[in-house]
Each structure stands twice: as structure tokens, then as C-alpha cells.
Amino acid sequence: MSAYESDNIFAKILRGEIPATRVYEDEETLAFMDIMPRADGHLLVIPKTPCRNMLDATPAQLETVIRTVQKLAVASKAAFGADGVTIQQFNEAAGGQEVFHLHFHVLPRHEGQALRAPGQMADMEAIAAHAEKIKAAL
Ligand code: AMP
């Protein structure tokens, strides 16, 4: 497996080099909105320390990230009056991973409503409004 590379886009977000719509953070983890949301409220949770994915993460990294995933899953379900929540996580390119800093997708879901196709940029004002709804539910 390749080594962690610190020029990935989420490392740049962590260093404040590129903007992100932040929803929640604590000492160990950060949650921010996905810019190509496949559902309203689609967000990402990452550890603040470096690892590529589940395959090289330490148990401590996984523990802190999954605690934040749960917190955000509960908040986003409430914020959007969702019926359920999908959690997605991909490992290496062959596993569907595109950004090589461990992240979990949190997707509020409504009964009978399919996910939108991947790769479609959303309106930034809508994303900001969705982030505010989730923050209010936290
Ligand atoms: P994957 O590695 O397959 O889980 O996909 C990476 C995810 O990161 C995709 O859902 C992208 O829409 C999302 N993404 C890529 N760049 C950014 C960014 N600058 N801010 C927020 N989300 C991003």
C-alpha cells in the first residue's frame, strides 16, 4: 500500500489551505460538507491525524472517528427529518477511494429516495444552509 501523502485535498482542508464548510470539530476529528452531495446533508468525517484509510488507521484513530460519525449521523437524521442514514467508506482506488485521507460519508436518507449521481457540484449557498441545519441539531 502507498504511504500517506500530505498534499491530498483533505489534508489541505485541515491545514486551512482550502476552504470547507465545517460542521463540527473536536481535538481529534473534523466533519465538513461534501461539495458533491449525493443527498441533502451529505457530509464527511475525518481524523485530524494522517492515515490513508481503514487499512492503515490505528485503533485510536478509528475509535475517535466513528464516535464523530455516530454524532453526525444522529444530528443529520434529525436535521433533515430523515428515515435513515447511509454510512459509506472506501479503501484504495480499487475500493472506490478518490481522496487518500481516511473519511466516512454520512448521508441522511428518505424512504424511497435514491442517492443522486456522483460528481455533481452543489450550490454553495444550499450546502451552507444544510450545514447550519445540522449544526443546530448537534
Ligand atoms: P471517495 O474518496 O470516493 O470517498 O470520494 C471523495 C469525496 O470527497 C467525494 O464525495 C467528493 O465529492 C468529496 N470531495 C472532494 N473534494 C472535496 C472538497 N474540497 N470539499 C468537500 N468534499 C470534497
PDB file of C-alpha atoms and ligand atoms in Angstrom:
ATOM      1  CA  MET A   1       0.000   0.000   0.000  1.00  0.00           C
ATOM      2  CA  SER A   2       1.207   3.535  -0.764  1.00  0.00           C
ATOM      3  CA  ALA A   3       2.307   5.863   2.010  1.00  0.00           C
ATOM      4  CA  TYR A   4       0.154   8.752   3.230  1.00  0.00           C
ATOM      5  CA  GLU A   5       0.657  11.856   1.086  1.00  0.00           C
ATOM      6  CA  SER A   6       0.194  15.205   2.792  1.00  0.00           C
ATOM      7  CA  ASP A   7      -0.823  17.045  -0.393  1.00  0.00           C
ATOM      8  CA  ASN A   8      -4.258  15.357  -0.532  1.00  0.00           C
ATOM      9  CA  ILE A   9      -7.260  17.686  -0.536  1.00  0.00           C
ATOM     10  CA  PHE A  10      -8.475  16.814   2.964  1.00  0.00           C
ATOM     11  CA  ALA A  11      -5.014  17.459   4.442  1.00  0.00           C
ATOM     12  CA  LYS A  12      -5.197  20.886   2.769  1.00  0.00           C
ATOM     13  CA  ILE A  13      -8.605  21.477   4.352  1.00  0.00           C
ATOM     14  CA  LEU A  14      -7.173  20.502   7.762  1.00  0.00           C
ATOM     15  CA  ARG A  15      -4.311  22.972   7.308  1.00  0.00           C
ATOM     16  CA  GLY A  16      -6.759  25.691   6.237  1.00  0.00           C
ATOM     17  CA  GLU A  17      -5.187  25.939   2.788  1.00  0.00           C
ATOM     18  CA  ILE A  18      -8.502  25.425   1.011  1.00  0.00           C
ATOM     19  CA  PRO A  19     -11.993  26.258   2.263  1.00  0.00           C
ATOM     20  CA  ALA A  20     -14.556  23.814   3.578  1.00  0.00           C
ATOM     21  CA  THR A  21     -17.985  24.166   5.121  1.00  0.00           C
ATOM     22  CA  ARG A  22     -17.171  22.900   8.583  1.00  0.00           C
ATOM     23  CA  VAL A  23     -19.966  21.412  10.663  1.00  0.00           C
ATOM     24  CA  TYR A  24     -18.255  20.036  13.751  1.00  0.00           C
ATOM     25  CA  GLU A  25     -14.793  19.534  15.148  1.00  0.00           C
ATOM     26  CA  ASP A  26     -13.095  18.331  18.287  1.00  0.00           C
ATOM     27  CA  GLU A  27      -9.452  17.698  19.133  1.00  0.00           C
ATOM     28  CA  GLU A  28      -9.228  14.538  17.028  1.00  0.00           C
ATOM     29  CA  THR A  29     -11.808  14.828  14.240  1.00  0.00           C
ATOM     30  CA  LEU A  30     -13.424  17.201  11.737  1.00  0.00           C
ATOM     31  CA  ALA A  31     -16.776  16.992   9.926  1.00  0.00           C
ATOM     32  CA  PHE A  32     -17.478  19.098   6.829  1.00  0.00           C
ATOM     33  CA  MET A  33     -19.939  19.133   3.955  1.00  0.00           C
ATOM     34  CA  ASP A  34     -19.226  17.132   0.786  1.00  0.00           C
ATOM     35  CA  ILE A  35     -19.119  19.561  -2.165  1.00  0.00           C
ATOM     36  CA  MET A  36     -20.744  16.998  -4.460  1.00  0.00           C
ATOM     37  CA  PRO A  37     -23.571  15.841  -2.200  1.00  0.00           C
ATOM     38  CA  ARG A  38     -25.406  12.698  -3.186  1.00  0.00           C
ATOM     39  CA  ALA A  39     -28.161  13.608  -0.706  1.00  0.00           C
ATOM     40  CA  ASP A  40     -29.031  16.821   1.136  1.00  0.00           C
ATOM     41  CA  GLY A  41     -26.858  16.904   4.254  1.00  0.00           C
ATOM     42  CA  HIS A  42     -24.116  14.657   2.808  1.00  0.00           C
ATOM     43  CA  LEU A  43     -21.040  15.245   4.955  1.00  0.00           C
ATOM     44  CA  LEU A  44     -17.624  13.743   5.561  1.00  0.00           C
ATOM     45  CA  VAL A  45     -15.907  12.879   8.856  1.00  0.00           C
ATOM     46  CA  ILE A  46     -12.114  12.661   9.030  1.00  0.00           C
ATOM     47  CA  PRO A  47      -9.409  12.240  11.662  1.00  0.00           C
ATOM     48  CA  LYS A  48      -7.138  15.250  12.131  1.00  0.00           C
ATOM     49  CA  THR A  49      -4.106  12.959  12.155  1.00  0.00           C
ATOM     50  CA  PRO A  50      -2.800  11.354   8.948  1.00  0.00           C
ATOM     51  CA  CYS A  51      -3.842   7.942   7.614  1.00  0.00           C
ATOM     52  CA  ARG A  52      -4.944   6.870   4.129  1.00  0.00           C
ATOM     53  CA  ASN A  53      -7.940   4.746   5.055  1.00  0.00           C
ATOM     54  CA  MET A  54      -9.167   1.851   7.235  1.00  0.00           C
ATOM     55  CA  LEU A  55      -6.200  -0.272   6.176  1.00  0.00           C
ATOM     56  CA  ASP A  56      -3.526   1.820   7.909  1.00  0.00           C
ATOM     57  CA  ALA A  57      -5.573   3.642  10.561  1.00  0.00           C
ATOM     58  CA  THR A  58      -4.767   2.939  14.201  1.00  0.00           C
ATOM     59  CA  PRO A  59      -7.479   1.651  16.539  1.00  0.00           C
ATOM     60  CA  ALA A  60      -7.353   5.045  18.286  1.00  0.00           C
ATOM     61  CA  GLN A  61      -7.967   6.918  15.027  1.00  0.00           C
ATOM     62  CA  LEU A  62     -10.863   4.618  14.146  1.00  0.00           C
ATOM     63  CA  GLU A  63     -12.401   4.938  17.580  1.00  0.00           C
ATOM     64  CA  THR A  64     -12.410   8.727  17.593  1.00  0.00           C
ATOM     65  CA  VAL A  65     -13.652   8.990  14.001  1.00  0.00           C
ATOM     66  CA  ILE A  66     -16.508   6.529  14.469  1.00  0.00           C
ATOM     67  CA  ARG A  67     -17.675   8.387  17.583  1.00  0.00           C
ATOM     68  CA  THR A  68     -17.939  11.553  15.483  1.00  0.00           C
ATOM     69  CA  VAL A  69     -19.621   9.618  12.654  1.00  0.00           C
ATOM     70  CA  GLN A  70     -22.307   8.489  15.086  1.00  0.00           C
ATOM     71  CA  LYS A  71     -22.771  12.003  16.474  1.00  0.00           C
ATOM     72  CA  LEU A  72     -23.182  13.446  12.983  1.00  0.00           C
ATOM     73  CA  ALA A  73     -25.407  10.582  11.800  1.00  0.00           C
ATOM     74  CA  VAL A  74     -27.836  11.265  14.644  1.00  0.00           C
ATOM     75  CA  ALA A  75     -27.722  15.049  14.113  1.00  0.00           C
ATOM     76  CA  SER A  76     -28.128  14.913  10.323  1.00  0.00           C
ATOM     77  CA  LYS A  77     -31.024  12.430  10.569  1.00  0.00           C
ATOM     78  CA  ALA A  78     -32.788  14.818  12.943  1.00  0.00           C
ATOM     79  CA  ALA A  79     -31.875  17.927  10.923  1.00  0.00           C
ATOM     80  CA  PHE A  80     -33.421  16.587   7.716  1.00  0.00           C
ATOM     81  CA  GLY A  81     -36.247  14.554   9.252  1.00  0.00           C
ATOM     82  CA  ALA A  82     -34.619  11.567   7.526  1.00  0.00           C
ATOM     83  CA  ASP A  83     -35.865   7.979   7.770  1.00  0.00           C
ATOM     84  CA  GLY A  84     -32.362   6.519   7.846  1.00  0.00           C
ATOM     85  CA  VAL A  85     -28.671   7.243   7.360  1.00  0.00           C
ATOM     86  CA  THR A  86     -26.171   5.624   4.992  1.00  0.00           C
ATOM     87  CA  ILE A  87     -22.511   5.492   6.073  1.00  0.00           C
ATOM     88  CA  GLN A  88     -20.010   4.898   3.252  1.00  0.00           C
ATOM     89  CA  GLN A  89     -16.259   4.393   3.429  1.00  0.00           C
ATOM     90  CA  PHE A  90     -13.873   3.361   0.611  1.00  0.00           C
ATOM     91  CA  ASN A  91     -10.353   1.937   0.720  1.00  0.00           C
ATOM     92  CA  GLU A  92      -7.788   2.454  -2.073  1.00  0.00           C
ATOM     93  CA  ALA A  93      -8.661   3.237  -5.686  1.00  0.00           C
ATOM     94  CA  ALA A  94      -9.854  -0.305  -6.383  1.00  0.00           C
ATOM     95  CA  GLY A  95     -12.205   0.058  -3.417  1.00  0.00           C
ATOM     96  CA  GLY A  96     -13.663   3.303  -4.770  1.00  0.00           C
ATOM     97  CA  GLN A  97     -11.484   5.752  -2.830  1.00  0.00           C
ATOM     98  CA  GLU A  98     -10.590   9.043  -4.547  1.00  0.00           C
ATOM     99  CA  VAL A  99      -9.154  11.121  -1.699  1.00  0.00           C
ATOM    100  CA  PHE A 100      -6.467   9.330   0.302  1.00  0.00           C
ATOM    101  CA  HIS A 101      -7.122  10.615   3.801  1.00  0.00           C
ATOM    102  CA  LEU A 102      -9.462   8.381   5.833  1.00  0.00           C
ATOM    103  CA  HIS A 103     -13.046   9.613   5.598  1.00  0.00           C
ATOM    104  CA  PHE A 104     -16.557   8.393   6.266  1.00  0.00           C
ATOM    105  CA  HIS A 105     -19.534   9.649   4.250  1.00  0.00           C
ATOM    106  CA  VAL A 106     -22.689  10.383   6.262  1.00  0.00           C
ATOM    107  CA  LEU A 107     -25.833  10.520   4.091  1.00  0.00           C
ATOM    108  CA  PRO A 108     -29.283  11.217   5.541  1.00  0.00           C
ATOM    109  CA  ARG A 109     -31.821   9.107   3.600  1.00  0.00           C
ATOM    110  CA  HIS A 110     -35.535   9.326   2.941  1.00  0.00           C
ATOM    111  CA  GLU A 111     -37.691   6.297   2.247  1.00  0.00           C
ATOM    112  CA  GLY A 112     -37.847   5.525  -1.476  1.00  0.00           C
ATOM    113  CA  GLN A 113     -35.422   8.322  -2.459  1.00  0.00           C
ATOM    114  CA  ALA A 114     -32.326   7.193  -4.381  1.00  0.00           C
ATOM    115  CA  LEU A 115     -28.936   8.825  -3.965  1.00  0.00           C
ATOM    116  CA  ARG A 116     -28.096  11.423  -6.608  1.00  0.00           C
ATOM    117  CA  ALA A 117     -25.447  10.524  -9.195  1.00  0.00           C
ATOM    118  CA  PRO A 118     -21.848  11.165  -8.058  1.00  0.00           C
ATOM    119  CA  GLY A 119     -19.707  14.047  -9.308  1.00  0.00           C
ATOM    120  CA  GLN A 120     -22.303  16.843  -9.355  1.00  0.00           C
ATOM    121  CA  MET A 121     -21.264  20.086  -7.664  1.00  0.00           C
ATOM    122  CA  ALA A 122     -23.955  21.624  -5.468  1.00  0.00           C
ATOM    123  CA  ASP A 123     -24.871  25.235  -4.939  1.00  0.00           C
ATOM    124  CA  MET A 124     -22.611  26.507  -2.125  1.00  0.00           C
ATOM    125  CA  GLU A 125     -25.445  28.502  -0.529  1.00  0.00           C
ATOM    126  CA  ALA A 126     -27.540  25.356  -0.282  1.00  0.00           C
ATOM    127  CA  ILE A 127     -24.606  23.478   1.250  1.00  0.00           C
ATOM    128  CA  ALA A 128     -24.086  26.263   3.793  1.00  0.00           C
ATOM    129  CA  ALA A 129     -27.792  26.179   4.690  1.00  0.00           C
ATOM    130  CA  HIS A 130     -27.651  22.404   5.147  1.00  0.00           C
ATOM    131  CA  ALA A 131     -24.589  22.750   7.385  1.00  0.00           C
ATOM    132  CA  GLU A 132     -26.458  25.243   9.579  1.00  0.00           C
ATOM    133  CA  LYS A 133     -29.369  22.812   9.950  1.00  0.00           C
ATOM    134  CA  ILE A 134     -27.012  20.054  11.098  1.00  0.00           C
ATOM    135  CA  LYS A 135     -25.176  22.374  13.495  1.00  0.00           C
ATOM    136  CA  ALA A 136     -28.499  23.383  15.021  1.00  0.00           C
ATOM    137  CA  ALA A 137     -29.337  19.703  15.598  1.00  0.00           C
ATOM    138  CA  LEU A 138     -25.999  18.924  17.260  1.00  0.00           C
TER     139      LEU A 138
HETATM  140  P1  AMP B   1     -14.137   8.981  -2.028  1.00  0.00           P
HETATM  141  O1  AMP B   1     -12.645   9.078  -1.815  1.00  0.00           O
HETATM  142  O2  AMP B   1     -14.502   8.087  -3.156  1.00  0.00           O
HETATM  143  O3  AMP B   1     -14.881   8.660  -0.768  1.00  0.00           O
HETATM  144  O4  AMP B   1     -14.646  10.396  -2.551  1.00  0.00           O
HETATM  145  C1  AMP B   1     -14.183  11.606  -2.060  1.00  0.00           C
HETATM  146  C2  AMP B   1     -15.336  12.515  -1.705  1.00  0.00           C
HETATM  147  O5  AMP B   1     -14.793  13.780  -1.377  1.00  0.00           O
HETATM  148  C3  AMP B   1     -16.355  12.748  -2.837  1.00  0.00           C
HETATM  149  O6  AMP B   1     -17.667  12.514  -2.333  1.00  0.00           O
HETATM  150  C4  AMP B   1     -16.158  14.207  -3.204  1.00  0.00           C
HETATM  151  O7  AMP B   1     -17.349  14.839  -3.587  1.00  0.00           O
HETATM  152  C5  AMP B   1     -15.601  14.796  -1.916  1.00  0.00           C
HETATM  153  N1  AMP B   1     -14.750  15.969  -2.076  1.00  0.00           N
HETATM  154  C6  AMP B   1     -13.733  16.132  -2.948  1.00  0.00           C
HETATM  155  N2  AMP B   1     -13.148  17.343  -2.781  1.00  0.00           N
HETATM  156  C7  AMP B   1     -13.817  17.953  -1.766  1.00  0.00           C
HETATM  157  C8  AMP B   1     -13.706  19.221  -1.113  1.00  0.00           C
HETATM  158  N3  AMP B   1     -12.780  20.117  -1.475  1.00  0.00           N
HETATM  159  N4  AMP B   1     -14.573  19.519  -0.121  1.00  0.00           N
HETATM  160  C9  AMP B   1     -15.516  18.633   0.239  1.00  0.00           C
HETATM  161  N5  AMP B   1     -15.675  17.413  -0.312  1.00  0.00           N
HETATM  162  C10 AMP B   1     -14.851  17.079  -1.318  1.00  0.00           C
END
